[in-house]
Short mmCIF file of C-alpha atoms in Angstrom, two decimals:
data_model
loop_
_atom_site.label_atom_id
_atom_site.label_comp_id
_atom_site.label_asym_id
_atom_site.label_seq_id
_atom_site.Cartn_x
_atom_site.Cartn_y
_atom_site.Cartn_z
CA MET A 1 -25.76 47.59 56.53
CA GLY A 2 -27.80 49.99 58.64
CA ALA A 3 -26.45 49.08 62.08
CA GLU A 4 -24.71 52.42 62.39
CA ASP A 5 -27.84 54.23 61.19
CA LEU A 6 -29.82 52.73 64.06
CA ARG A 7 -26.94 53.28 66.50
CA LYS A 8 -26.92 56.96 65.51
CA ARG A 9 -30.63 57.25 66.34
CA VAL A 10 -30.11 55.45 69.65
CA SER A 11 -27.14 57.67 70.54
CA LYS A 12 -29.07 60.81 69.64
CA LEU A 13 -31.77 59.74 72.09
CA MET A 14 -29.37 58.63 74.83
CA TYR A 15 -27.43 61.90 74.77
CA ASP A 16 -30.49 64.12 74.48
CA PRO A 17 -30.69 66.34 77.59
CA SER A 18 -34.47 66.01 77.37
CA PHE A 19 -34.35 62.19 77.36
CA SER A 20 -37.57 60.68 78.68
CA ALA A 21 -39.27 57.33 79.09
CA GLU A 22 -41.76 58.44 76.42
CA LYS A 23 -39.00 59.19 73.89
CA ARG A 24 -37.43 55.82 74.61
CA GLN A 25 -40.78 54.10 74.09
CA ASP A 26 -41.22 55.94 70.78
CA LEU A 27 -37.83 54.66 69.60
CA PHE A 28 -38.74 51.09 70.56
CA THR A 29 -42.12 51.23 68.82
CA THR A 30 -40.98 52.92 65.59
CA ASP A 31 -37.31 52.81 64.58
CA VAL A 32 -36.16 49.69 66.41
CA PRO A 33 -38.75 47.25 64.96
CA THR A 34 -38.20 48.60 61.45
CA TRP A 35 -34.45 48.18 61.58
CA LEU A 36 -34.52 44.85 63.42
CA GLY A 37 -36.88 43.57 60.71
CA HIS A 38 -34.28 44.48 58.07
CA PHE A 39 -31.49 42.85 60.07
CA GLU A 40 -33.57 39.71 60.62
CA ARG A 41 -33.91 39.34 56.83
CA PHE A 42 -30.15 39.82 56.29
CA LEU A 43 -29.25 37.13 58.80
CA SER A 44 -28.54 33.80 57.12
CA ALA A 45 -29.93 30.50 58.38
CA ASP A 46 -26.59 29.65 60.03
CA GLY A 47 -26.65 32.89 62.03
CA SER A 48 -24.10 34.89 60.04
CA PHE A 49 -24.42 38.15 58.17
CA ILE A 50 -21.58 37.92 55.64
CA ALA A 51 -19.77 34.60 55.33
CA PRO A 52 -21.45 31.28 56.16
CA ASN A 53 -20.23 29.70 59.40
CA VAL A 54 -17.64 32.45 59.93
CA VAL A 55 -17.76 35.19 62.53
CA THR A 56 -16.64 38.48 61.00
CA TRP A 57 -16.46 42.01 62.36
CA VAL A 58 -20.02 42.52 61.09
CA GLU A 59 -21.34 39.96 63.58
CA PHE A 60 -19.57 41.82 66.40
CA VAL A 61 -21.00 45.17 65.24
CA MET A 62 -24.48 43.66 65.19
CA PHE A 63 -24.02 41.96 68.55
CA ASP A 64 -22.87 45.22 70.12
CA LEU A 65 -25.91 47.05 68.73
CA LEU A 66 -28.33 44.40 70.00
CA ASP A 67 -26.61 44.45 73.38
CA LEU A 68 -26.95 48.24 73.51
CA LEU A 69 -30.67 48.02 72.66
CA ARG A 70 -31.24 45.44 75.38
CA ALA A 71 -29.41 47.60 77.93
CA LEU A 72 -31.29 50.74 76.92
CA ALA A 73 -34.64 48.96 77.14
CA SER A 74 -33.98 47.44 80.55
CA GLU A 75 -32.61 50.60 82.16
CA PRO A 76 -35.12 51.85 84.76
CA VAL A 77 -36.26 55.40 83.95
CA TYR A 78 -38.55 57.66 85.94
CA ALA A 79 -41.67 58.89 84.19
CA PRO A 80 -42.99 62.38 85.06
CA THR A 81 -45.54 60.68 87.32
CA GLY A 82 -42.73 59.25 89.45
CA GLU A 83 -43.28 55.65 88.40
CA ILE A 84 -40.35 53.63 87.09
CA VAL A 85 -40.68 52.61 83.46
CA GLN A 86 -38.65 49.64 82.33
CA MET A 87 -38.85 47.02 79.61
CA SER A 88 -37.29 43.59 79.81
CA ALA A 89 -34.11 43.12 77.83
CA SER A 90 -35.55 40.01 76.17
CA SER A 91 -38.60 41.96 74.93
CA VAL A 92 -36.40 43.82 72.43
CA LEU A 93 -35.88 40.68 70.34
CA LYS A 94 -39.14 38.83 71.08
CA ASP A 95 -40.50 39.42 67.56
CA PHE A 96 -37.18 38.59 65.92
CA PRO A 97 -36.37 34.93 66.66
CA ARG A 98 -33.37 34.70 64.35
CA LEU A 99 -31.78 37.81 65.89
CA ALA A 100 -32.53 36.45 69.37
CA ALA A 101 -30.84 33.16 68.47
CA PHE A 102 -27.91 35.07 66.96
CA TYR A 103 -27.55 37.15 70.15
CA ASP A 104 -27.64 34.02 72.32
CA GLN A 105 -25.08 32.25 70.10
CA MET A 106 -22.72 35.20 70.32
CA THR A 107 -22.97 35.30 74.14
CA GLN A 108 -21.83 31.66 74.16
CA ARG A 109 -18.53 32.45 72.46
CA PRO A 110 -15.99 31.78 75.25
CA ARG A 111 -13.95 34.98 75.01
CA LEU A 112 -16.99 37.20 74.53
CA ALA A 113 -18.80 35.48 77.41
CA ALA A 114 -15.77 36.09 79.65
CA TYR A 115 -15.68 39.76 78.67
CA LEU A 116 -19.41 40.21 79.29
CA LYS A 117 -18.92 38.93 82.84
CA SER A 118 -15.68 40.82 83.49
CA SER A 119 -15.04 44.07 85.32
CA HIS A 120 -13.53 45.44 82.09
CA ARG A 121 -16.97 45.79 80.59
CA PRO A 122 -18.30 49.32 81.21
CA THR A 123 -21.55 49.58 83.11
CA PHE A 124 -24.43 50.93 81.03
CA LYS A 125 -25.57 54.36 82.19
CA LEU A 126 -27.89 56.87 80.59
CA PRO A 127 -26.21 60.29 80.65
CA TYR A 128 -29.50 62.19 80.92
CA ALA A 129 -31.82 59.77 82.68
CA PRO A 130 -34.64 61.63 84.39
CA SER A 131 -34.35 61.65 88.16
CA LYS A 132 -37.19 60.86 90.49
CA PRO A 133 -39.64 63.76 90.51
CA VAL A 134 -39.66 65.64 93.79
CA PRO A 135 -43.17 66.05 95.20
CA ALA A 136 -44.31 69.63 95.29
CA THR A 137 -44.01 71.20 98.74
CA PRO A 138 -47.24 72.76 99.93
CA GLN A 139 -46.96 76.52 99.84
CA PRO A 140 -48.00 78.44 102.96
CA ASP A 141 -51.26 80.29 102.73
CA ALA A 142 -50.80 83.80 101.33
CA THR A 143 -52.38 85.21 104.46
CA SER A 144 -49.80 85.40 107.23
CA GLN A 145 -50.57 84.88 110.90
CA SER A 146 -49.85 88.58 111.61
CA ASP A 147 -52.59 89.57 109.10
CA ILE A 148 -55.10 87.37 110.90
CA ALA A 149 -54.30 88.83 114.34
CA ASP A 150 -54.86 92.43 113.21
#
């Protein structure tokens, strides 16, 4: 179906020691729209991927992927300039109304909604998120005070 293909690309980025806001932006402007476009076309009018009006494991796989993308997008990341770069979670699905509706429908499922709000749900964390750049400390002049006095 492709969900695991996209997840593999996302995971490769997330676990890249040289992760950056720029690399994340590249993912969200190239791979993510392409794959979400495919998924949008697979989604039936009733919001299912396989069987009409039935939630299968495929819907949960797709929900988990969309949830991961929303978390990755909304995670604040420092750019080399020191500014925080962050997208809104809702921006991930803004061009994909059927996927957005699907995501919203899934979050309304009582047991899934309870899990999403529970302490059992792991907190999203980027393993290699860039830390805030430390401003360069001014270096003392190469000429020391003793050289000036002589």
